Amino acid sequence: MQELLSAVDRSHATMPLDVLAGLTLLSIIPLLLVTCTSFVRIVVVLSLVRSALGASALPPNAVLAGLALVLTGVTMGPTFDRVAREAIAPYARGQLLPSQALERAAEPLRSFMLRQARVADLSLFERVARHARVDPQRAPLDILVPAFVVGELRSAFAIGFALYLPFVAIDLVVAAILMGLGMVMLSPPVVSLPVKLLLFVMADGWALVCGGVVASFR
């Protein structure tokens, strides 16, 4: 009987800690979504496409963010499945402590980020943090996360540069035609915008952009 009472007391003592850990995890999920998944690269590429088209407000930010979230779910599907299988399910069955569940959940995310991060970026943040040099495969999260985010921004801007070139060419051609016709008072973006929209729709641009950015992940 004494052992049963002591076990009940221990369970009551750990419940507030479990609730606190759960609330803390819920509060940092948006940060994890932005910094530890494919969301950064996808949303930046979609924003650059919108900027290249010249339609600064269309599609709206909510639409771009929603599309980026959907594509993030597609890209991160295997990683999320592994997190659910190795961390969430055992924790729900009471087989893991919260700290153990967090460690297991971090491992699939670490593997995903390591596949995208460059060794040069890891070395850079090791020097910035004055951290001892370690094997890149064992880099701590405070080194791996910023290296991953910087690498994602670099990849997103590289993709955006390639996407910008056709639209810049259209702007130059339209401006040259207007100058040749003597229509110097007509703003080139007024004419080039419908042309770019027409060509983008005819080429099924959104599908190509979404498929390309998803395929760019290793």
PDB file of C-alpha atoms in Angstrom:
ATOM      1  CA  MET A   1       0.000   0.000   0.000  1.00  0.00           C
ATOM      2  CA  GLN A   2       2.832   2.363   0.869  1.00  0.00           C
ATOM      3  CA  GLU A   3       4.466   1.690  -2.512  1.00  0.00           C
ATOM      4  CA  LEU A   4       1.185   2.460  -4.320  1.00  0.00           C
ATOM      5  CA  LEU A   5       0.822   5.785  -2.467  1.00  0.00           C
ATOM      6  CA  SER A   6       4.398   6.759  -3.256  1.00  0.00           C
ATOM      7  CA  ALA A   7       3.863   5.949  -6.952  1.00  0.00           C
ATOM      8  CA  VAL A   8       0.722   8.100  -7.011  1.00  0.00           C
ATOM      9  CA  ASP A   9       2.626  10.947  -5.343  1.00  0.00           C
ATOM     10  CA  ARG A  10       5.361  10.714  -7.969  1.00  0.00           C
ATOM     11  CA  SER A  11       2.820  10.775 -10.791  1.00  0.00           C
ATOM     12  CA  HIS A  12       1.145  13.865  -9.314  1.00  0.00           C
ATOM     13  CA  ALA A  13       4.548  15.511  -8.956  1.00  0.00           C
ATOM     14  CA  THR A  14       5.452  14.923 -12.598  1.00  0.00           C
ATOM     15  CA  MET A  15       2.108  16.046 -14.061  1.00  0.00           C
ATOM     16  CA  PRO A  16       2.789  19.803 -13.673  1.00  0.00           C
ATOM     17  CA  LEU A  17       6.196  19.283 -15.265  1.00  0.00           C
ATOM     18  CA  ASP A  18       4.601  17.457 -18.199  1.00  0.00           C
ATOM     19  CA  VAL A  19       2.059  20.244 -18.637  1.00  0.00           C
ATOM     20  CA  LEU A  20       4.812  22.872 -18.489  1.00  0.00           C
ATOM     21  CA  ALA A  21       6.905  20.971 -21.035  1.00  0.00           C
ATOM     22  CA  GLY A  22       3.888  20.634 -23.323  1.00  0.00           C
ATOM     23  CA  LEU A  23       3.053  24.331 -23.144  1.00  0.00           C
ATOM     24  CA  THR A  24       6.680  25.272 -23.771  1.00  0.00           C
ATOM     25  CA  LEU A  25       6.800  22.988 -26.799  1.00  0.00           C
ATOM     26  CA  LEU A  26       3.593  24.477 -28.193  1.00  0.00           C
ATOM     27  CA  SER A  27       4.983  27.986 -27.813  1.00  0.00           C
ATOM     28  CA  ILE A  28       8.160  27.214 -29.777  1.00  0.00           C
ATOM     29  CA  ILE A  29       6.507  25.203 -32.571  1.00  0.00           C
ATOM     30  CA  PRO A  30       6.216  28.293 -34.846  1.00  0.00           C
ATOM     31  CA  LEU A  31       9.910  29.022 -34.304  1.00  0.00           C
ATOM     32  CA  LEU A  32      10.816  25.413 -35.057  1.00  0.00           C
ATOM     33  CA  LEU A  33       8.648  25.511 -38.173  1.00  0.00           C
ATOM     34  CA  VAL A  34      10.511  28.533 -39.511  1.00  0.00           C
ATOM     35  CA  THR A  35      14.060  27.617 -38.522  1.00  0.00           C
ATOM     36  CA  CYS A  36      14.241  23.811 -38.695  1.00  0.00           C
ATOM     37  CA  THR A  37      12.142  22.885 -41.743  1.00  0.00           C
ATOM     38  CA  SER A  38      11.966  23.596 -45.444  1.00  0.00           C
ATOM     39  CA  PHE A  39       9.574  26.516 -44.867  1.00  0.00           C
ATOM     40  CA  VAL A  40      12.273  29.199 -45.171  1.00  0.00           C
ATOM     41  CA  ARG A  41      13.433  28.249 -48.659  1.00  0.00           C
ATOM     42  CA  ILE A  42       9.908  27.693 -49.973  1.00  0.00           C
ATOM     43  CA  VAL A  43       8.365  30.935 -48.723  1.00  0.00           C
ATOM     44  CA  VAL A  44      11.332  33.028 -49.899  1.00  0.00           C
ATOM     45  CA  VAL A  45      11.205  31.489 -53.384  1.00  0.00           C
ATOM     46  CA  LEU A  46       7.456  32.076 -53.648  1.00  0.00           C
ATOM     47  CA  SER A  47       7.905  35.682 -52.513  1.00  0.00           C
ATOM     48  CA  LEU A  48      10.650  36.236 -55.090  1.00  0.00           C
ATOM     49  CA  VAL A  49       8.405  34.837 -57.822  1.00  0.00           C
ATOM     50  CA  ARG A  50       5.689  37.279 -56.843  1.00  0.00           C
ATOM     51  CA  SER A  51       8.199  40.126 -56.867  1.00  0.00           C
ATOM     52  CA  ALA A  52       9.550  39.057 -60.270  1.00  0.00           C
ATOM     53  CA  LEU A  53       6.060  39.085 -61.718  1.00  0.00           C
ATOM     54  CA  GLY A  54       5.674  42.690 -60.593  1.00  0.00           C
ATOM     55  CA  ALA A  55       2.447  42.040 -58.682  1.00  0.00           C
ATOM     56  CA  SER A  56       3.599  43.139 -55.250  1.00  0.00           C
ATOM     57  CA  ALA A  57       0.324  42.336 -53.479  1.00  0.00           C
ATOM     58  CA  LEU A  58      -0.876  39.294 -55.444  1.00  0.00           C
ATOM     59  CA  PRO A  59      -1.011  36.555 -54.345  1.00  0.00           C
ATOM     60  CA  PRO A  60      -1.584  37.852 -50.793  1.00  0.00           C
ATOM     61  CA  ASN A  61       0.848  36.976 -48.031  1.00  0.00           C
ATOM     62  CA  ALA A  62      -1.691  34.619 -46.456  1.00  0.00           C
ATOM     63  CA  VAL A  63      -1.951  32.630 -49.687  1.00  0.00           C
ATOM     64  CA  LEU A  64       1.822  32.391 -50.078  1.00  0.00           C
ATOM     65  CA  ALA A  65       2.260  31.357 -46.443  1.00  0.00           C
ATOM     66  CA  GLY A  66      -0.490  28.736 -46.764  1.00  0.00           C
ATOM     67  CA  LEU A  67       1.046  27.306 -49.936  1.00  0.00           C
ATOM     68  CA  ALA A  68       4.465  27.291 -48.284  1.00  0.00           C
ATOM     69  CA  LEU A  69       3.023  25.398 -45.302  1.00  0.00           C
ATOM     70  CA  VAL A  70       1.442  22.795 -47.570  1.00  0.00           C
ATOM     71  CA  LEU A  71       4.676  22.304 -49.509  1.00  0.00           C
ATOM     72  CA  THR A  72       6.576  22.137 -46.217  1.00  0.00           C
ATOM     73  CA  GLY A  73       4.279  19.326 -45.116  1.00  0.00           C
ATOM     74  CA  VAL A  74       4.973  17.483 -48.365  1.00  0.00           C
ATOM     75  CA  THR A  75       8.731  17.968 -48.091  1.00  0.00           C
ATOM     76  CA  MET A  76       8.966  17.185 -44.408  1.00  0.00           C
ATOM     77  CA  GLY A  77       6.498  14.271 -44.500  1.00  0.00           C
ATOM     78  CA  PRO A  78       9.072  11.479 -43.990  1.00  0.00           C
ATOM     79  CA  THR A  79      10.788  13.468 -41.234  1.00  0.00           C
ATOM     80  CA  PHE A  80       7.519  14.166 -39.414  1.00  0.00           C
ATOM     81  CA  ASP A  81       6.519  10.496 -39.742  1.00  0.00           C
ATOM     82  CA  ARG A  82       9.791   9.487 -38.138  1.00  0.00           C
ATOM     83  CA  VAL A  83       9.273  11.987 -35.298  1.00  0.00           C
ATOM     84  CA  ALA A  84       5.781  10.621 -34.672  1.00  0.00           C
ATOM     85  CA  ARG A  85       6.970   7.014 -34.776  1.00  0.00           C
ATOM     86  CA  GLU A  86      10.111   7.354 -32.672  1.00  0.00           C
ATOM     87  CA  ALA A  87       9.184  10.107 -30.201  1.00  0.00           C
ATOM     88  CA  ILE A  88       5.499  11.024 -30.012  1.00  0.00           C
ATOM     89  CA  ALA A  89       4.004   7.511 -30.050  1.00  0.00           C
ATOM     90  CA  PRO A  90       6.331   6.077 -27.349  1.00  0.00           C
ATOM     91  CA  TYR A  91       5.795   9.190 -25.204  1.00  0.00           C
ATOM     92  CA  ALA A  92       2.009   8.867 -25.541  1.00  0.00           C
ATOM     93  CA  ARG A  93       2.282   5.257 -24.365  1.00  0.00           C
ATOM     94  CA  GLY A  94       4.284   6.395 -21.331  1.00  0.00           C
ATOM     95  CA  GLN A  95       7.486   4.698 -22.451  1.00  0.00           C
ATOM     96  CA  LEU A  96       9.566   7.885 -22.587  1.00  0.00           C
ATOM     97  CA  LEU A  97      10.174  10.842 -20.328  1.00  0.00           C
ATOM     98  CA  PRO A  98       9.633  14.319 -21.827  1.00  0.00           C
ATOM     99  CA  SER A  99      13.378  14.912 -22.117  1.00  0.00           C
ATOM    100  CA  GLN A 100      13.874  11.584 -23.861  1.00  0.00           C
ATOM    101  CA  ALA A 101      11.001  12.302 -26.246  1.00  0.00           C
ATOM    102  CA  LEU A 102      12.505  15.690 -27.139  1.00  0.00           C
ATOM    103  CA  GLU A 103      15.895  14.111 -27.827  1.00  0.00           C
ATOM    104  CA  ARG A 104      14.354  11.517 -30.108  1.00  0.00           C
ATOM    105  CA  ALA A 105      12.225  14.141 -31.875  1.00  0.00           C
ATOM    106  CA  ALA A 106      15.283  16.307 -32.505  1.00  0.00           C
ATOM    107  CA  GLU A 107      17.230  13.539 -34.218  1.00  0.00           C
ATOM    108  CA  PRO A 108      15.134  13.355 -37.442  1.00  0.00           C
ATOM    109  CA  LEU A 109      15.183  17.149 -37.716  1.00  0.00           C
ATOM    110  CA  ARG A 110      18.946  17.102 -37.205  1.00  0.00           C
ATOM    111  CA  SER A 111      19.338  14.562 -40.008  1.00  0.00           C
ATOM    112  CA  PHE A 112      17.233  16.693 -42.353  1.00  0.00           C
ATOM    113  CA  MET A 113      19.147  19.881 -41.557  1.00  0.00           C
ATOM    114  CA  LEU A 114      22.518  18.162 -41.938  1.00  0.00           C
ATOM    115  CA  ARG A 115      21.572  17.046 -45.448  1.00  0.00           C
ATOM    116  CA  GLN A 116      20.907  20.658 -46.438  1.00  0.00           C
ATOM    117  CA  ALA A 117      23.645  22.462 -44.476  1.00  0.00           C
ATOM    118  CA  ARG A 118      27.109  23.142 -45.852  1.00  0.00           C
ATOM    119  CA  VAL A 119      30.290  22.328 -43.975  1.00  0.00           C
ATOM    120  CA  ALA A 120      31.544  25.886 -44.588  1.00  0.00           C
ATOM    121  CA  ASP A 121      28.495  27.332 -42.825  1.00  0.00           C
ATOM    122  CA  LEU A 122      28.941  24.965 -39.897  1.00  0.00           C
ATOM    123  CA  SER A 123      32.588  26.014 -39.596  1.00  0.00           C
ATOM    124  CA  LEU A 124      31.596  29.685 -39.757  1.00  0.00           C
ATOM    125  CA  PHE A 125      29.179  29.452 -36.851  1.00  0.00           C
ATOM    126  CA  GLU A 126      31.619  27.344 -34.878  1.00  0.00           C
ATOM    127  CA  ARG A 127      34.050  30.269 -35.114  1.00  0.00           C
ATOM    128  CA  VAL A 128      31.322  32.812 -34.328  1.00  0.00           C
ATOM    129  CA  ALA A 129      30.251  30.889 -31.233  1.00  0.00           C
ATOM    130  CA  ARG A 130      33.878  30.132 -30.285  1.00  0.00           C
ATOM    131  CA  HIS A 131      32.922  26.480 -30.225  1.00  0.00           C
ATOM    132  CA  ALA A 132      35.460  23.668 -30.397  1.00  0.00           C
ATOM    133  CA  ARG A 133      35.624  22.028 -33.820  1.00  0.00           C
ATOM    134  CA  VAL A 134      33.553  18.854 -33.972  1.00  0.00           C
ATOM    135  CA  ASP A 135      32.501  16.364 -36.589  1.00  0.00           C
ATOM    136  CA  PRO A 136      29.818  18.053 -38.753  1.00  0.00           C
ATOM    137  CA  GLN A 137      27.580  15.034 -38.233  1.00  0.00           C
ATOM    138  CA  ARG A 138      27.669  15.734 -34.495  1.00  0.00           C
ATOM    139  CA  ALA A 139      27.281  19.506 -34.636  1.00  0.00           C
ATOM    140  CA  PRO A 140      25.191  20.888 -31.731  1.00  0.00           C
ATOM    141  CA  LEU A 141      21.859  22.507 -32.536  1.00  0.00           C
ATOM    142  CA  ASP A 142      23.083  26.011 -31.667  1.00  0.00           C
ATOM    143  CA  ILE A 143      25.585  25.628 -34.540  1.00  0.00           C
ATOM    144  CA  LEU A 144      23.475  23.538 -36.899  1.00  0.00           C
ATOM    145  CA  VAL A 145      20.297  25.661 -36.879  1.00  0.00           C
ATOM    146  CA  PRO A 146      21.857  29.007 -37.955  1.00  0.00           C
ATOM    147  CA  ALA A 147      24.027  27.212 -40.528  1.00  0.00           C
ATOM    148  CA  PHE A 148      20.914  25.530 -41.905  1.00  0.00           C
ATOM    149  CA  VAL A 149      18.943  28.804 -42.082  1.00  0.00           C
ATOM    150  CA  VAL A 150      21.790  30.632 -43.841  1.00  0.00           C
ATOM    151  CA  GLY A 151      22.105  27.790 -46.323  1.00  0.00           C
ATOM    152  CA  GLU A 152      18.369  27.853 -46.969  1.00  0.00           C
ATOM    153  CA  LEU A 153      18.454  31.588 -47.641  1.00  0.00           C
ATOM    154  CA  ARG A 154      21.379  31.114 -50.029  1.00  0.00           C
ATOM    155  CA  SER A 155      19.562  28.359 -51.919  1.00  0.00           C
ATOM    156  CA  ALA A 156      16.342  30.389 -52.044  1.00  0.00           C
ATOM    157  CA  PHE A 157      18.093  33.434 -53.486  1.00  0.00           C
ATOM    158  CA  ALA A 158      19.932  31.290 -56.036  1.00  0.00           C
ATOM    159  CA  ILE A 159      16.625  29.813 -57.205  1.00  0.00           C
ATOM    160  CA  GLY A 160      15.067  33.280 -57.182  1.00  0.00           C
ATOM    161  CA  PHE A 161      17.891  34.626 -59.364  1.00  0.00           C
ATOM    162  CA  ALA A 162      17.244  31.940 -61.970  1.00  0.00           C
ATOM    163  CA  LEU A 163      13.510  32.693 -61.885  1.00  0.00           C
ATOM    164  CA  TYR A 164      14.059  36.439 -62.181  1.00  0.00           C
ATOM    165  CA  LEU A 165      15.993  36.315 -65.462  1.00  0.00           C
ATOM    166  CA  PRO A 166      13.073  35.514 -67.823  1.00  0.00           C
ATOM    167  CA  PHE A 167      10.958  38.273 -66.286  1.00  0.00           C
ATOM    168  CA  VAL A 168      13.788  40.799 -66.564  1.00  0.00           C
ATOM    169  CA  ALA A 169      14.187  39.835 -70.219  1.00  0.00           C
ATOM    170  CA  ILE A 170      10.477  40.481 -70.792  1.00  0.00           C
ATOM    171  CA  ASP A 171      10.761  43.891 -69.123  1.00  0.00           C
ATOM    172  CA  LEU A 172      13.730  44.816 -71.339  1.00  0.00           C
ATOM    173  CA  VAL A 173      11.982  43.691 -74.528  1.00  0.00           C
ATOM    174  CA  VAL A 174       8.803  45.598 -73.672  1.00  0.00           C
ATOM    175  CA  ALA A 175      10.780  48.732 -72.773  1.00  0.00           C
ATOM    176  CA  ALA A 176      12.742  48.521 -76.028  1.00  0.00           C
ATOM    177  CA  ILE A 177       9.555  48.122 -78.085  1.00  0.00           C
ATOM    178  CA  LEU A 178       7.905  51.083 -76.384  1.00  0.00           C
ATOM    179  CA  MET A 179      10.995  53.216 -76.948  1.00  0.00           C
ATOM    180  CA  GLY A 180      11.083  52.180 -80.599  1.00  0.00           C
ATOM    181  CA  LEU A 181       7.427  53.156 -81.026  1.00  0.00           C
ATOM    182  CA  GLY A 182       8.070  56.488 -79.365  1.00  0.00           C
ATOM    183  CA  MET A 183       5.680  55.714 -76.499  1.00  0.00           C
ATOM    184  CA  VAL A 184       8.020  57.090 -73.861  1.00  0.00           C
ATOM    185  CA  MET A 185       5.163  58.381 -71.721  1.00  0.00           C
ATOM    186  CA  LEU A 186       3.758  54.870 -71.204  1.00  0.00           C
ATOM    187  CA  SER A 187       5.225  53.046 -68.229  1.00  0.00           C
ATOM    188  CA  PRO A 188       6.791  49.708 -69.319  1.00  0.00           C
ATOM    189  CA  PRO A 189       5.507  47.771 -66.240  1.00  0.00           C
ATOM    190  CA  VAL A 190       1.923  48.580 -67.275  1.00  0.00           C
ATOM    191  CA  VAL A 191       2.480  46.627 -70.496  1.00  0.00           C
ATOM    192  CA  SER A 192       4.921  44.005 -69.280  1.00  0.00           C
ATOM    193  CA  LEU A 193       2.798  42.855 -66.329  1.00  0.00           C
ATOM    194  CA  PRO A 194      -0.031  41.315 -68.400  1.00  0.00           C
ATOM    195  CA  VAL A 195       2.550  39.819 -70.765  1.00  0.00           C
ATOM    196  CA  LYS A 196       4.406  38.192 -67.864  1.00  0.00           C
ATOM    197  CA  LEU A 197       1.169  36.944 -66.338  1.00  0.00           C
ATOM    198  CA  LEU A 198       0.065  35.443 -69.646  1.00  0.00           C
ATOM    199  CA  LEU A 199       3.370  33.665 -70.240  1.00  0.00           C
ATOM    200  CA  PHE A 200       3.528  32.490 -66.618  1.00  0.00           C
ATOM    201  CA  VAL A 201       0.048  30.979 -66.826  1.00  0.00           C
ATOM    202  CA  MET A 202       0.686  29.406 -70.236  1.00  0.00           C
ATOM    203  CA  ALA A 203       3.860  27.776 -68.900  1.00  0.00           C
ATOM    204  CA  ASP A 204       1.992  26.538 -65.789  1.00  0.00           C
ATOM    205  CA  GLY A 205       4.491  28.531 -63.767  1.00  0.00           C
ATOM    206  CA  TRP A 206       3.185  27.903 -60.271  1.00  0.00           C
ATOM    207  CA  ALA A 207       3.277  24.139 -60.749  1.00  0.00           C
ATOM    208  CA  LEU A 208       6.806  24.344 -62.139  1.00  0.00           C
ATOM    209  CA  VAL A 209       7.996  26.561 -59.288  1.00  0.00           C
ATOM    210  CA  CYS A 210       6.421  24.395 -56.593  1.00  0.00           C
ATOM    211  CA  GLY A 211       7.730  21.180 -58.128  1.00  0.00           C
ATOM    212  CA  GLY A 212      11.191  22.643 -58.584  1.00  0.00           C
ATOM    213  CA  VAL A 213      11.560  24.001 -55.083  1.00  0.00           C
ATOM    214  CA  VAL A 214      10.342  20.734 -53.528  1.00  0.00           C
ATOM    215  CA  ALA A 215      12.737  18.740 -55.706  1.00  0.00           C
ATOM    216  CA  SER A 216      15.644  20.956 -54.616  1.00  0.00           C
ATOM    217  CA  PHE A 217      15.748  19.363 -51.151  1.00  0.00           C
ATOM    218  CA  ARG A 218      18.044  16.444 -50.487  1.00  0.00           C
TER     219      ARG A 218
END
